[in-house]
Amino acid sequence: MSREAELAPYAVTQAQSRGRQRVETAPHYRSEFQRDRDRVIHSKAFRRLEYKTQVFVNHEGDLFRTRLTHSLEVAQLARSVARSLRLNEDLSEAITLAHDLGHTPFGHAGQTALNTCMHDYGGFEHNLQSLRVVDTLEEKYPDFDGLNLLFETREGILKHCPLSKAGALGEVGARFLTGQQPSLEAQLANLADEIAYNNHDVDDGLRAGLLDLAALRSQPLFAEHDRAVCQRWPQLSLKRQISETIRRMINAQLIDLIETSRARLAAAQPTDLAAVRHHPQPLISFSDGMLAQHRALKAFLHEHLYQHYRVHRMSTKAQRIISQLFAALMADPGLLPPSAREHQATWAAQWGTDTAQARGVADYIAGMTDRYAIAEYERLFNATTLP
Ligand code: MG
């Protein structure tokens, strides 16, 4: 039996796929979905994820998650759930490995700063940028720009989209206007992302000494598993205690997600992918109880980790670096390396000179890793650093 035949009727299959924007010959010895996964892994933007961060800046320590390890963790979680629900595991992997490709250096702080800089030129949003990376910015193939990924992979990458932008995106933006659901694999990627970062931010936050264990015990999800671990192993080292607690939290969330989604699928009985798209709500979800615990933990991390004064200090530095780089490169595009100016004429014909220039600068900055952005800042503003 082929792998396709093992999939549930509501999974994305090759037969149900809307295919690629440019038609290509079928791959040998792998599916179209595997081909997408492979294209993502071989992209330049994927390699850069190793030196980009979410909360901590890359040079702060070797044990913190980077966007690369985050993406691998998300892919692992999504694949486990996809397999148990008989969804398309290869598609889940392709979406999750690609979901953060459009992120700026310095995580959320970088995105906020670049969005502010781009205010008069259409803004900057990492989800749209991830799509722009795979649709336009990767330059690898003789016949097309981007990676020419399947519709379903692109749809999964674009998890949010402001209504004002959806129209210009064609069929991949249409569901935001019609209120349809994306595939189950895309719904799953979204939740796997949330499970991964909530849990690894607890882990990294404790390791960095920014989160307080006693305060974390106010969180029902953490407290329940922490209590069970401490009771079973009263003499355990703190390192193993935290690790085991987080392992159990992830496990509990995945089991809840699988069982809740399975029950919803059994009740809704979608007969195919079209039925999934037309269903009024997403069918992949946590139970109400788990959702409440998950949101509480997210709010806790927001208050205690992302707004911690040490994270805030680094964030303000990051914002200063991004906005000063943007201002300098906008004021004098001659400072840009030629490769970052290559498409200016084409884009100017489409959007006008100023917007094309701003978009080119935003693409250049968004593509930087944390350390590249710091080095570029030094090259532009430090009199003794070689240009
Ligand atoms: Mg993510």
mmCIF file of N, CA and C in Angstrom, residues 85-137:
data_model
loop_
_atom_site.group_PDB
_atom_site.id
_atom_site.type_symbol
_atom_site.label_atom_id
_atom_site.label_comp_id
_atom_site.label_asym_id
_atom_site.label_seq_id
_atom_site.Cartn_x
_atom_site.Cartn_y
_atom_site.Cartn_z
ATOM 1 N N LEU A 85 -3.069 11.058 13.291
ATOM 2 C CA LEU A 85 -4.392 11.388 12.736
ATOM 3 C C LEU A 85 -4.517 10.992 11.264
ATOM 4 N N ARG A 86 -3.511 10.322 10.751
ATOM 5 C CA ARG A 86 -3.448 9.915 9.330
ATOM 6 C C ARG A 86 -3.532 11.122 8.383
ATOM 7 N N LEU A 87 -2.857 12.204 8.808
ATOM 8 C CA LEU A 87 -2.729 13.371 7.921
ATOM 9 C C LEU A 87 -1.422 13.239 7.145
ATOM 10 N N ASN A 88 -1.184 14.204 6.252
ATOM 11 C CA ASN A 88 -0.002 14.136 5.396
ATOM 12 C C ASN A 88 1.237 14.626 6.157
ATOM 13 N N GLU A 89 2.040 13.672 6.609
ATOM 14 C CA GLU A 89 3.198 13.969 7.450
ATOM 15 C C GLU A 89 4.255 14.781 6.680
ATOM 16 N N ASP A 90 4.442 14.462 5.416
ATOM 17 C CA ASP A 90 5.450 15.187 4.622
ATOM 18 C C ASP A 90 5.046 16.649 4.429
ATOM 19 N N LEU A 91 3.769 16.871 4.203
ATOM 20 C CA LEU A 91 3.295 18.249 4.062
ATOM 21 C C LEU A 91 3.456 18.999 5.394
ATOM 22 N N SER A 92 3.091 18.338 6.496
ATOM 23 C CA SER A 92 3.256 18.967 7.818
ATOM 24 C C SER A 92 4.700 19.366 8.037
ATOM 25 N N GLU A 93 5.598 18.510 7.625
ATOM 26 C CA GLU A 93 7.026 18.778 7.809
ATOM 27 C C GLU A 93 7.459 19.964 6.941
ATOM 28 N N ALA A 94 7.005 19.976 5.686
ATOM 29 C CA ALA A 94 7.381 21.077 4.785
ATOM 30 C C ALA A 94 6.893 22.418 5.332
ATOM 31 N N ILE A 95 5.646 22.449 5.789
ATOM 32 C CA ILE A 95 5.087 23.710 6.311
ATOM 33 C C ILE A 95 5.853 24.166 7.555
ATOM 34 N N THR A 96 6.071 23.241 8.478
ATOM 35 C CA THR A 96 6.673 23.653 9.752
ATOM 36 C C THR A 96 8.139 24.053 9.577
ATOM 37 N N LEU A 97 8.862 23.366 8.708
ATOM 38 C CA LEU A 97 10.262 23.761 8.501
ATOM 39 C C LEU A 97 10.349 25.134 7.825
ATOM 40 N N ALA A 98 9.301 25.492 7.066
ATOM 41 C CA ALA A 98 9.331 26.770 6.340
ATOM 42 C C ALA A 98 8.660 27.911 7.105
ATOM 43 N N HIS A 99 7.969 27.597 8.214
ATOM 44 C CA HIS A 99 7.057 28.604 8.765
ATOM 45 C C HIS A 99 7.746 29.869 9.263
ATOM 46 N N ASP A 100 9.014 29.794 9.627
ATOM 47 C CA ASP A 100 9.698 30.975 10.180
ATOM 48 C C ASP A 100 10.736 31.569 9.227
ATOM 49 N N LEU A 101 10.731 31.166 7.962
ATOM 50 C CA LEU A 101 11.787 31.623 7.032
ATOM 51 C C LEU A 101 11.829 33.142 6.871
ATOM 52 N N GLY A 102 10.695 33.808 7.082
ATOM 53 C CA GLY A 102 10.650 35.252 6.834
ATOM 54 C C GLY A 102 10.971 36.109 8.046
ATOM 55 N N HIS A 103 11.393 35.463 9.137
ATOM 56 C CA HIS A 103 11.645 36.250 10.336
ATOM 57 C C HIS A 103 12.886 37.121 10.221
ATOM 58 N N THR A 104 12.789 38.297 10.819
ATOM 59 C CA THR A 104 13.918 39.233 10.886
ATOM 60 C C THR A 104 14.944 38.719 11.897
ATOM 61 N N PRO A 105 16.127 39.338 11.940
ATOM 62 C CA PRO A 105 17.011 39.061 13.080
ATOM 63 C C PRO A 105 16.368 39.586 14.370
ATOM 64 N N PHE A 106 16.813 39.114 15.497
ATOM 65 C CA PHE A 106 16.401 39.579 16.838
ATOM 66 C C PHE A 106 14.918 39.371 17.137
ATOM 67 N N GLY A 107 14.339 38.322 16.594
ATOM 68 C CA GLY A 107 12.983 37.926 16.978
ATOM 69 C C GLY A 107 11.932 39.012 16.881
ATOM 70 N N HIS A 108 11.063 39.021 17.905
ATOM 71 C CA HIS A 108 9.900 39.923 17.869
ATOM 72 C C HIS A 108 10.334 41.385 17.803
ATOM 73 N N ALA A 109 11.422 41.710 18.482
ATOM 74 C CA ALA A 109 11.883 43.103 18.508
ATOM 75 C C ALA A 109 12.253 43.564 17.100
ATOM 76 N N GLY A 110 12.897 42.677 16.343
ATOM 77 C CA GLY A 110 13.298 43.009 14.981
ATOM 78 C C GLY A 110 12.105 43.217 14.075
ATOM 79 N N GLN A 111 11.106 42.344 14.234
ATOM 80 C CA GLN A 111 9.887 42.445 13.412
ATOM 81 C C GLN A 111 9.153 43.754 13.700
ATOM 82 N N THR A 112 9.039 44.102 14.994
ATOM 83 C CA THR A 112 8.347 45.340 15.373
ATOM 84 C C THR A 112 9.056 46.547 14.772
ATOM 85 N N ALA A 113 10.389 46.554 14.902
ATOM 86 C CA ALA A 113 11.165 47.692 14.397
ATOM 87 C C ALA A 113 11.021 47.813 12.878
ATOM 88 N N LEU A 114 11.129 46.687 12.182
ATOM 89 C CA LEU A 114 11.076 46.755 10.716
ATOM 90 C C LEU A 114 9.674 47.143 10.236
ATOM 91 N N ASN A 115 8.659 46.686 10.955
ATOM 92 C CA ASN A 115 7.288 47.067 10.611
ATOM 93 C C ASN A 115 7.089 48.574 10.778
ATOM 94 N N THR A 116 7.658 49.141 11.828
ATOM 95 C CA THR A 116 7.567 50.592 12.043
ATOM 96 C C THR A 116 8.282 51.324 10.908
ATOM 97 N N CYS A 117 9.485 50.872 10.565
ATOM 98 C CA CYS A 117 10.249 51.504 9.465
ATOM 99 C C CYS A 117 9.460 51.460 8.153
ATOM 100 N N MET A 118 8.720 50.380 7.946
ATOM 101 C CA MET A 118 8.015 50.167 6.672
ATOM 102 C C MET A 118 6.599 50.744 6.688
ATOM 103 N N HIS A 119 6.283 51.512 7.724
ATOM 104 C CA HIS A 119 4.920 52.021 7.905
ATOM 105 C C HIS A 119 4.344 52.669 6.626
ATOM 106 N N ASP A 120 5.136 53.503 5.964
ATOM 107 C CA ASP A 120 4.623 54.218 4.775
ATOM 108 C C ASP A 120 4.752 53.403 3.484
ATOM 109 N N TYR A 121 5.291 52.192 3.602
ATOM 110 C CA TYR A 121 5.548 51.405 2.385
ATOM 111 C C TYR A 121 4.883 50.030 2.428
ATOM 112 N N GLY A 122 3.766 49.932 3.122
ATOM 113 C CA GLY A 122 3.049 48.653 3.133
ATOM 114 C C GLY A 122 3.359 47.756 4.321
ATOM 115 N N GLY A 123 4.197 48.230 5.263
ATOM 116 C CA GLY A 123 4.467 47.480 6.493
ATOM 117 C C GLY A 123 5.335 46.255 6.273
ATOM 118 N N PHE A 124 5.638 45.573 7.387
ATOM 119 C CA PHE A 124 6.411 44.336 7.319
ATOM 120 C C PHE A 124 5.794 43.329 8.270
ATOM 121 N N GLU A 125 5.535 42.135 7.774
ATOM 122 C CA GLU A 125 4.928 41.084 8.592
ATOM 123 C C GLU A 125 5.655 39.775 8.272
ATOM 124 N N HIS A 126 6.126 39.085 9.316
ATOM 125 C CA HIS A 126 6.994 37.925 9.074
ATOM 126 C C HIS A 126 6.325 36.783 8.309
ATOM 127 N N ASN A 127 5.003 36.626 8.527
ATOM 128 C CA ASN A 127 4.298 35.565 7.798
ATOM 129 C C ASN A 127 4.257 35.827 6.301
ATOM 130 N N LEU A 128 3.936 37.068 5.961
ATOM 131 C CA LEU A 128 3.931 37.453 4.545
ATOM 132 C C LEU A 128 5.343 37.352 3.983
ATOM 133 N N GLN A 129 6.325 37.672 4.822
ATOM 134 C CA GLN A 129 7.709 37.620 4.359
ATOM 135 C C GLN A 129 8.151 36.169 4.122
ATOM 136 N N SER A 130 7.664 35.240 4.960
ATOM 137 C CA SER A 130 7.997 33.817 4.734
ATOM 138 C C SER A 130 7.496 33.387 3.356
ATOM 139 N N LEU A 131 6.283 33.843 3.023
ATOM 140 C CA LEU A 131 5.726 33.515 1.708
ATOM 141 C C LEU A 131 6.552 34.186 0.605
ATOM 142 N N ARG A 132 6.974 35.419 0.865
ATOM 143 C CA ARG A 132 7.782 36.146 -0.124
ATOM 144 C C ARG A 132 9.127 35.435 -0.357
ATOM 145 N N VAL A 133 9.681 34.879 0.711
ATOM 146 C CA VAL A 133 10.942 34.128 0.580
ATOM 147 C C VAL A 133 10.761 32.938 -0.352
ATOM 148 N N VAL A 134 9.711 32.142 -0.105
ATOM 149 C CA VAL A 134 9.543 30.925 -0.910
ATOM 150 C C VAL A 134 8.963 31.212 -2.296
ATOM 151 N N ASP A 135 8.248 32.337 -2.424
ATOM 152 C CA ASP A 135 7.650 32.663 -3.736
ATOM 153 C C ASP A 135 8.582 33.479 -4.623
ATOM 154 N N THR A 136 9.412 34.323 -4.033
ATOM 155 C CA THR A 136 10.157 35.296 -4.830
ATOM 156 C C THR A 136 11.652 35.364 -4.530
ATOM 157 N N LEU A 137 12.010 35.417 -3.245
ATOM 158 C CA LEU A 137 13.376 35.845 -2.911
ATOM 159 C C LEU A 137 14.455 34.779 -3.088
#
